[in-house]
Amino acid sequence: MASTSRTIRTAAVIAVGAVSAFGLAACSSADAGQGGNASGDAVTIDYMHRLPDGKDMTTVKDIVQRWNDENPDIQVKTTKFDGAASDMILKLETDVKAGNAPCLAQTSYSEVPQLFVKGLLQDVADEAKKYEDDFSAGAFSGMKVGDAIVGLPQDTGPLVYFYNEASFTELGLDVPATLDDLTADSATAAGAGKFVTAFTPDEASNWLSAQAAAAGDTWFSSTGDKWNVEVEGEGSQRVSAFWQNLIDNKQTLSTERWGEGFTAALNDGSLIGHVGAAWEAGFLLDSLDGTPAEGQWRVAQLPDFGAGTMSGPDGGSGVSVLKGCENPAEAMKFNAWFNTQVDDLASQGLVVAAKGSVKTPEKMERQFGGQDVLAELATATENLNPDFPYAPGFSTMSKMNEIAASAADGSVPVADVFATGQKTAVASLKDLGLPVAE
């Protein structure tokens, strides 16, 4: 991991256009002491987020008010962005260029590398390292671009395994511990007209990349000043072969995750297992409320994809320090405090990145039959692959979803999904003006 981290920084900071390899490094934690508080006056930190602030949640405003009451020298103002995440990124880019961006903003892990190479984020590694032990290694790595660290993690999306315990017991199935177990369970369940997995093409780029990470792969690294892209490694091949077998033998439900088919199969009891992101626990079972299936489901660790207990990242975000922040040290102090208010953040539906005991909400306990769900998800967060960095332009790999839709109905092999990811990643890096090792 350390070698990958050191070398990837060099490739990452070769920015688009005329910015040199050292230009972005100048926006580093060495600047963290500058600006703002030399007179002893209170500083104001602006923080933009897109957390839901829904009913029965502890709102961001209320969490921040506690900080402001206890820290008169560092006052925080929050802005909730209600548009799409991509629209928020466009706004932040415009604001940074205009010199009026907030100090802190919520950014997804997959967005961090591209924002950094475009010069929108500050390297605050010296400050961030003070708080590193408060977070899981896998989540903390999501805020790194090589040796640069641009903020702190907030929530995570490790892959886990959801299953209907009552249906498993009825079929004599054990919770799968390995891919071989899951393959065997798939055959048994299919014989009874049920499915213990769903192949979901509309989630392919994030979902399959997370499985490759769980299998031990690292898709992006660098040699010298060039990016290495290896989307079709041994882990990806193992993941591909697993799903190909299930599709060929009609032993998985092939359906869009966010389409009606998934929920219908959940409701009629034909779907009794699901490899999904931890954050799905907050709403996955809503349609079963008040039905005989309420309380039958459980969550377990992801089966071993070939790298032991490792899981892979499917979503999640952190709070980054934006270019131009005049008080990065104070901003990071608040950042660390805010992202360790675990029960408050859990009330927002987040799978928190911070270590520590988190109270499982009543709704989740009820839907999962009294299980301490957040404790299980915290274990999955600890099991995240710590060496699976994203690359600039990762969003373009949504092209994998199109090929996965054809793979779902058997028109093309699953391996083509990963081949498309390889070609797309290389092309995207080149389009951004970043050199790629051939």
Coordinates of C-alpha atoms in Angstrom, one line a residue:
M1 CA 0.0 0.0 0.0
A2 CA 2.7 2.5 0.9
S3 CA 4.5 2.1 -2.4
T4 CA 1.3 2.6 -4.3
S5 CA 0.4 5.7 -2.2
R6 CA 3.8 7.3 -2.8
T7 CA 3.9 6.8 -6.6
I8 CA 0.3 7.6 -7.3
R9 CA 0.8 11.1 -5.9
T10 CA 3.2 11.9 -8.6
A11 CA 0.8 10.9 -11.3
A12 CA -2.1 12.6 -9.6
V13 CA -0.6 16.0 -9.4
I14 CA 0.3 16.2 -13.1
A15 CA -2.7 18.4 -13.5
V16 CA -4.8 19.3 -16.6
G17 CA -3.3 21.8 -18.9
A18 CA -0.3 23.9 -17.9
V19 CA -0.2 23.1 -14.1
S20 CA 3.0 21.4 -13.3
A21 CA 3.6 18.2 -11.3
F22 CA 4.6 20.5 -8.4
G23 CA 2.0 23.2 -8.9
L24 CA -0.8 21.5 -6.9
A25 CA 1.6 20.3 -4.2
A26 CA 2.1 24.0 -3.4
C27 CA -1.5 24.0 -2.0
S28 CA -0.3 21.8 0.8
S29 CA -0.5 21.5 4.5
A30 CA 2.6 23.7 4.6
D31 CA 0.2 26.6 4.1
A32 CA -2.1 25.4 6.9
G33 CA -0.8 27.9 9.4
Q34 CA -1.6 30.9 7.2
G35 CA -4.6 33.1 7.3
G36 CA -7.3 34.2 9.6
N37 CA -6.6 33.9 13.3
A38 CA -3.4 35.8 13.9
S39 CA -5.3 38.6 15.6
G40 CA -7.0 36.3 18.0
D41 CA -10.4 37.1 16.5
A42 CA -13.0 34.3 15.9
V43 CA -12.8 32.7 12.5
T44 CA -15.8 31.6 10.5
I45 CA -15.8 28.3 8.6
D46 CA -18.3 27.7 5.8
Y47 CA -19.4 24.1 5.3
M48 CA -21.5 22.9 2.4
H49 CA -23.2 19.5 2.6
R50 CA -26.0 17.5 1.0
L51 CA -27.0 15.4 4.0
P52 CA -30.8 14.7 4.0
D53 CA -31.8 16.4 7.3
G54 CA -35.0 14.4 7.2
K55 CA -37.7 13.6 9.7
D56 CA -36.5 12.2 13.0
M57 CA -32.9 13.0 12.1
T58 CA -30.5 15.1 14.1
T59 CA -30.1 18.0 11.6
V60 CA -26.7 19.3 10.6
K61 CA -27.8 22.7 11.9
D62 CA -28.4 21.3 15.4
I63 CA -25.1 19.4 15.4
V64 CA -23.2 22.4 14.3
Q65 CA -24.9 24.6 16.9
R66 CA -23.4 22.5 19.7
W67 CA -20.0 23.1 18.2
N68 CA -20.6 26.8 17.9
D69 CA -21.8 27.0 21.5
E70 CA -18.6 25.2 22.7
N71 CA -16.1 26.9 20.4
P72 CA -16.6 30.7 20.3
D73 CA -13.2 31.1 18.5
I74 CA -14.2 28.9 15.5
Q75 CA -17.7 29.5 14.3
V76 CA -19.2 27.3 11.5
K77 CA -21.9 28.3 9.0
T78 CA -23.6 25.5 7.1
T79 CA -25.3 25.5 3.7
K80 CA -27.4 22.6 2.6
F81 CA -27.1 21.9 -1.2
D82 CA -30.4 20.4 -2.4
G83 CA -29.4 19.6 -6.0
A84 CA -27.6 16.6 -7.5
A85 CA -24.1 15.8 -6.3
S86 CA -22.8 16.5 -9.8
D87 CA -24.4 20.0 -9.7
M88 CA -22.8 20.7 -6.3
I89 CA -19.4 19.8 -7.8
L90 CA -20.0 22.3 -10.7
K91 CA -21.0 25.0 -8.2
L92 CA -17.9 24.3 -6.1
E93 CA -15.6 24.6 -9.1
T94 CA -17.2 27.9 -10.1
D95 CA -16.9 29.2 -6.5
V96 CA -13.3 28.2 -6.2
K97 CA -12.4 30.0 -9.4
A98 CA -14.3 33.1 -8.1
G99 CA -12.5 33.0 -4.8
N100 CA -15.7 32.6 -2.7
A101 CA -15.9 28.8 -2.1
P102 CA -16.6 27.4 1.3
C103 CA -13.7 26.1 3.4
L104 CA -15.3 22.6 3.7
A105 CA -17.6 20.6 1.4
Q106 CA -18.9 17.1 1.1
T107 CA -17.3 15.2 -1.7
S108 CA -17.6 11.6 -2.7
Y109 CA -14.5 9.5 -2.6
S110 CA -14.6 8.8 -6.3
E111 CA -14.7 12.6 -7.0
V112 CA -11.7 13.4 -4.8
P113 CA -8.8 12.6 -7.3
Q114 CA -10.3 14.6 -10.2
L115 CA -11.1 17.6 -7.9
F116 CA -7.5 17.5 -6.6
V117 CA -5.8 17.4 -10.0
K118 CA -8.0 20.3 -11.1
G119 CA -6.7 22.3 -8.2
L120 CA -9.9 22.6 -6.3
L121 CA -8.8 20.9 -3.1
Q122 CA -6.0 21.6 -0.6
D123 CA -3.5 19.1 0.7
V124 CA -4.0 19.2 4.5
A125 CA -2.0 16.0 5.2
D126 CA -0.3 17.4 8.3
E127 CA -3.6 18.3 9.9
A128 CA -5.4 15.2 8.7
K129 CA -2.8 12.8 10.2
K130 CA -3.6 14.1 13.7
Y131 CA -7.1 12.5 13.4
E132 CA -6.3 9.4 11.3
D133 CA -6.7 7.0 14.1
D134 CA -10.3 8.0 14.6
F135 CA -11.3 6.5 11.3
S136 CA -11.1 3.2 9.5
A137 CA -8.1 2.8 7.3
G138 CA -10.2 2.0 4.2
A139 CA -12.4 5.1 4.7
F140 CA -9.4 7.3 5.5
S141 CA -7.7 6.2 2.2
G142 CA -10.7 7.6 0.3
M143 CA -9.5 11.1 1.2
K144 CA -6.0 10.5 -0.1
V145 CA -4.5 11.2 -3.5
G146 CA -1.2 9.5 -3.1
D147 CA 0.5 11.2 -0.2
A148 CA -1.8 14.1 -0.3
I149 CA -4.8 14.1 2.1
V150 CA -7.6 16.6 1.3
G151 CA -9.9 16.1 4.3
L152 CA -11.5 13.5 6.5
P153 CA -14.0 10.7 5.7
Q154 CA -17.6 10.9 6.8
D155 CA -19.5 7.8 5.7
T156 CA -18.8 4.6 3.9
G157 CA -20.3 2.0 1.6
P158 CA -18.6 -1.3 2.2
L159 CA -20.2 -4.3 0.5
V160 CA -22.1 -6.6 2.8
Y161 CA -24.4 -9.5 2.4
F162 CA -28.1 -9.2 3.2
Y163 CA -30.2 -12.3 3.6
N164 CA -33.7 -13.5 4.7
E165 CA -32.8 -15.7 7.7
A166 CA -36.2 -17.4 7.7
S167 CA -36.0 -18.4 4.0
F168 CA -32.4 -19.6 4.5
T169 CA -33.5 -21.8 7.4
E170 CA -36.4 -23.2 5.4
L171 CA -34.0 -24.2 2.5
G172 CA -31.3 -25.5 4.9
L173 CA -28.8 -22.8 3.8
D174 CA -26.0 -21.4 5.9
V175 CA -24.8 -17.8 5.6
P176 CA -22.2 -18.0 2.8
A177 CA -18.7 -17.5 4.0
T178 CA -17.0 -17.8 0.5
L179 CA -17.8 -17.4 -3.1
D180 CA -18.0 -21.2 -3.4
D181 CA -20.6 -21.2 -0.6
L182 CA -22.6 -18.5 -2.4
T183 CA -22.4 -20.4 -5.6
A184 CA -23.7 -23.6 -3.9
D185 CA -26.5 -21.6 -2.1
S186 CA -27.5 -20.1 -5.5
A187 CA -28.0 -23.5 -7.0
T188 CA -30.1 -24.7 -4.1
A189 CA -32.2 -21.6 -3.9
A190 CA -32.8 -21.6 -7.7
G191 CA -34.1 -25.1 -7.4
A192 CA -36.8 -23.8 -5.2
G193 CA -37.6 -20.8 -7.4
K194 CA -35.6 -18.3 -5.3
F195 CA -32.5 -16.2 -5.6
V196 CA -29.8 -15.5 -3.1
T197 CA -28.2 -12.8 -5.3
A198 CA -29.3 -10.2 -7.8
F199 CA -27.1 -9.1 -10.7
T200 CA -27.8 -5.4 -11.0
P201 CA -26.3 -3.8 -14.2
D202 CA -27.4 -0.2 -13.4
E203 CA -24.9 -0.3 -10.5
A204 CA -22.1 -2.1 -12.3
S205 CA -19.3 0.5 -12.2
N206 CA -19.5 1.0 -8.4
W207 CA -20.8 -2.4 -7.5
L208 CA -18.4 -4.6 -9.5
S209 CA -15.4 -2.3 -8.8
A210 CA -16.2 -2.8 -5.1
Q211 CA -16.3 -6.6 -5.6
A212 CA -12.9 -6.5 -7.4
A213 CA -11.6 -4.5 -4.4
A214 CA -13.0 -7.1 -2.1
A215 CA -11.1 -9.7 -4.2
G216 CA -7.9 -7.9 -3.5
D217 CA -7.4 -5.9 -6.7
T218 CA -6.0 -2.4 -7.0
W219 CA -7.3 -0.8 -10.2
F220 CA -5.2 2.4 -10.2
S221 CA -1.6 2.9 -9.3
S222 CA 1.4 4.6 -11.0
T223 CA 4.9 4.0 -12.2
G224 CA 6.9 7.2 -12.1
D225 CA 4.8 10.0 -13.6
K226 CA 2.3 7.6 -15.4
W227 CA -0.9 6.1 -14.3
N228 CA -1.3 2.3 -14.3
V229 CA -4.8 1.0 -15.0
E230 CA -5.5 -2.7 -14.3
V231 CA -9.3 -3.2 -14.3
E232 CA -9.0 -6.8 -15.6
G233 CA -6.8 -8.2 -12.8
E234 CA -7.1 -11.5 -11.0
G235 CA -9.8 -10.3 -8.6
S236 CA -11.9 -8.9 -11.4
Q237 CA -11.6 -12.2 -13.3
R238 CA -12.7 -14.1 -10.2
V239 CA -15.7 -11.8 -9.9
S240 CA -16.5 -12.1 -13.6
A241 CA -16.4 -15.9 -13.5
F242 CA -18.7 -16.0 -10.5
W243 CA -21.4 -13.9 -12.0
Q244 CA -21.0 -15.5 -15.4
N245 CA -21.7 -18.9 -13.9
L246 CA -24.9 -17.7 -12.1
I247 CA -26.2 -15.9 -15.2
D248 CA -25.5 -18.9 -17.5
N249 CA -27.3 -21.2 -15.0
K250 CA -30.2 -18.8 -14.3
Q251 CA -29.3 -18.8 -10.7
T252 CA -29.3 -15.1 -10.0
L253 CA -32.0 -12.5 -10.5
S254 CA -30.9 -10.2 -13.3
T255 CA -32.6 -6.9 -12.8
E256 CA -31.9 -3.2 -12.3
R257 CA -31.2 -2.3 -8.7
W258 CA -33.4 0.8 -8.9
G259 CA -36.1 -0.7 -11.1
E260 CA -39.4 -2.2 -10.1
G261 CA -38.2 -5.8 -10.6
F262 CA -35.8 -5.7 -7.6
T263 CA -38.5 -4.5 -5.1
A264 CA -41.1 -6.9 -6.6
A265 CA -38.8 -9.9 -6.1
L266 CA -38.1 -8.7 -2.5
N267 CA -41.8 -8.4 -1.8
D268 CA -42.9 -11.7 -3.2
G269 CA -40.1 -13.6 -1.4
S270 CA -38.3 -14.8 -4.5
L271 CA -35.2 -12.6 -3.7
I272 CA -33.8 -13.8 -0.4
G273 CA -30.2 -12.5 -0.6
H274 CA -28.4 -9.5 -1.9
V275 CA -24.7 -8.4 -2.2
G276 CA -25.2 -4.7 -1.5
A277 CA -23.7 -1.6 -0.1
A278 CA -23.9 -1.0 3.6
W279 CA -25.9 2.2 3.2
E280 CA -28.8 0.1 1.7
A281 CA -29.6 -1.1 5.2
G282 CA -31.4 2.2 5.8
F283 CA -34.1 1.6 3.3
L284 CA -33.7 -1.8 1.7
L285 CA -36.5 -3.4 3.7
D286 CA -39.0 -0.5 3.8
S287 CA -41.4 -2.3 1.5
L288 CA -41.7 -5.2 3.9
D289 CA -42.9 -3.2 6.8
G290 CA -46.2 -4.6 8.1
T291 CA -45.9 -7.8 6.1
P292 CA -45.1 -11.3 7.4
A293 CA -41.5 -10.8 6.1
E294 CA -40.9 -7.9 8.5
G295 CA -38.0 -8.7 10.8
Q296 CA -36.9 -11.8 8.8
W297 CA -33.8 -10.3 7.2
R298 CA -30.3 -10.0 8.6
V299 CA -27.0 -8.5 7.4
A300 CA -23.6 -10.3 7.4
Q301 CA -20.1 -9.7 6.3
L302 CA -19.4 -10.1 2.6
P303 CA -18.4 -13.7 1.6
D304 CA -14.7 -14.1 1.0
F305 CA -14.1 -13.0 -2.6
G306 CA -10.5 -14.4 -2.5
A307 CA -8.8 -11.9 -0.2
G308 CA -10.1 -13.0 3.2
T309 CA -12.4 -10.8 5.2
M310 CA -11.8 -7.8 2.9
S311 CA -14.7 -5.7 1.6
G312 CA -14.7 -3.1 -1.1
P313 CA -16.1 0.5 -1.3
D314 CA -19.4 1.1 -3.0
G315 CA -20.1 4.8 -2.3
G316 CA -19.4 7.0 0.6
S317 CA -18.1 10.5 1.0
G318 CA -15.9 12.8 3.1
V319 CA -15.5 16.4 3.9
S320 CA -12.8 18.1 1.9
V321 CA -10.9 21.3 2.4
L322 CA -11.3 23.5 -0.7
K323 CA -8.6 25.6 -2.3
G324 CA -8.6 29.1 -0.9
C325 CA -9.7 28.1 2.6
E326 CA -7.9 30.7 4.8
N327 CA -8.1 28.7 8.0
P328 CA -7.5 25.0 7.1
A329 CA -6.2 24.1 10.6
E330 CA -9.4 25.4 12.2
A331 CA -11.5 23.9 9.5
M332 CA -9.9 20.5 10.1
K333 CA -10.5 20.7 13.8
F334 CA -14.2 21.1 13.2
N335 CA -14.1 18.5 10.5
A336 CA -12.7 15.9 12.9
W337 CA -15.2 16.8 15.6
F338 CA -18.2 16.8 13.2
N339 CA -17.4 13.4 11.6
T340 CA -17.0 11.7 15.0
Q341 CA -20.5 12.7 16.1
V342 CA -21.4 9.1 15.2
D343 CA -24.9 8.8 16.6
D344 CA -26.0 12.1 15.1
L345 CA -24.6 11.1 11.7
A346 CA -26.1 7.7 11.9
S347 CA -29.5 9.3 12.4
Q348 CA -28.9 10.9 9.0
G349 CA -28.8 7.3 7.5
L350 CA -25.0 7.3 7.2
V351 CA -22.7 4.3 7.8
V352 CA -20.2 6.4 9.7
A353 CA -16.5 6.2 8.9
A354 CA -15.4 7.0 12.4
K355 CA -14.5 4.3 14.9
G356 CA -16.6 3.8 18.0
S357 CA -19.9 2.3 19.1
V358 CA -23.0 3.6 17.2
K359 CA -26.6 3.1 18.3
T360 CA -28.7 1.3 15.7
P361 CA -31.9 3.2 15.0
E362 CA -35.2 1.7 16.1
K363 CA -36.4 1.3 12.6
M364 CA -33.4 -0.6 11.5
E365 CA -33.5 -2.9 14.6
R366 CA -37.2 -3.6 13.9
Q367 CA -36.6 -4.4 10.2
F368 CA -33.6 -6.6 10.9
G369 CA -35.3 -8.6 13.7
G370 CA -33.5 -6.9 16.6
Q371 CA -30.0 -7.2 15.1
D372 CA -27.4 -4.6 16.0
V373 CA -27.0 -3.7 12.4
L374 CA -24.6 -0.8 12.7
A375 CA -22.2 -2.9 14.7
E376 CA -22.1 -5.3 11.8
L377 CA -21.7 -2.5 9.3
A378 CA -18.9 -1.0 11.4
T379 CA -17.0 -4.3 11.1
A380 CA -17.5 -4.1 7.3
T381 CA -16.1 -0.6 7.4
E382 CA -13.0 -1.8 9.2
N383 CA -12.6 -4.6 6.6
L384 CA -12.5 -2.1 3.6
N385 CA -9.6 -2.6 1.2
P386 CA -7.2 0.2 2.2
D387 CA -5.5 0.2 -1.2
F388 CA -8.2 0.8 -3.7
P389 CA -7.8 4.5 -4.8
Y390 CA -10.0 5.9 -7.5
A391 CA -8.6 7.8 -10.5
P392 CA -9.6 11.1 -12.1
G393 CA -12.5 10.6 -14.4
F394 CA -13.9 7.6 -12.6
S395 CA -17.4 8.8 -13.2
T396 CA -17.0 8.0 -17.0
M397 CA -16.8 4.3 -16.1
S398 CA -20.6 4.3 -15.8
K399 CA -20.2 3.0 -19.4
M400 CA -19.7 -0.3 -17.7
N401 CA -23.4 -0.2 -16.8
E402 CA -24.4 -0.3 -20.4
I403 CA -22.4 -3.4 -21.1
A404 CA -23.6 -5.0 -17.9
A405 CA -27.1 -4.7 -19.1
S406 CA -26.2 -6.9 -22.1
A407 CA -24.3 -9.3 -19.9
A408 CA -27.4 -9.6 -17.6
D409 CA -29.4 -11.1 -20.5
G410 CA -26.5 -13.2 -21.8
S411 CA -25.9 -11.1 -24.9
V412 CA -22.2 -10.5 -24.0
P413 CA -19.9 -12.1 -21.4
V414 CA -19.5 -10.5 -18.0
A415 CA -15.8 -10.1 -18.8
D416 CA -16.7 -7.5 -21.4
V417 CA -17.9 -5.3 -18.6
F418 CA -14.4 -5.2 -17.1
A419 CA -12.8 -4.8 -20.5
T420 CA -15.0 -1.8 -21.1
G421 CA -13.9 -0.4 -17.7
Q422 CA -10.3 -0.8 -18.7
K423 CA -10.7 1.0 -22.0
T424 CA -12.9 3.8 -20.5
A425 CA -10.5 4.5 -17.6
V426 CA -7.5 4.8 -19.9
A427 CA -9.3 7.0 -22.4
S428 CA -10.6 9.2 -19.6
L429 CA -7.2 9.8 -18.1
K430 CA -5.8 10.6 -21.5
D431 CA -8.7 13.0 -22.1
L432 CA -7.8 14.8 -18.9
G433 CA -4.2 15.2 -20.1
L434 CA -2.8 12.7 -17.7
P435 CA -0.1 10.2 -18.9
V436 CA -0.9 6.5 -18.8
A437 CA 1.5 3.6 -18.9
E438 CA 0.8 1.3 -21.8

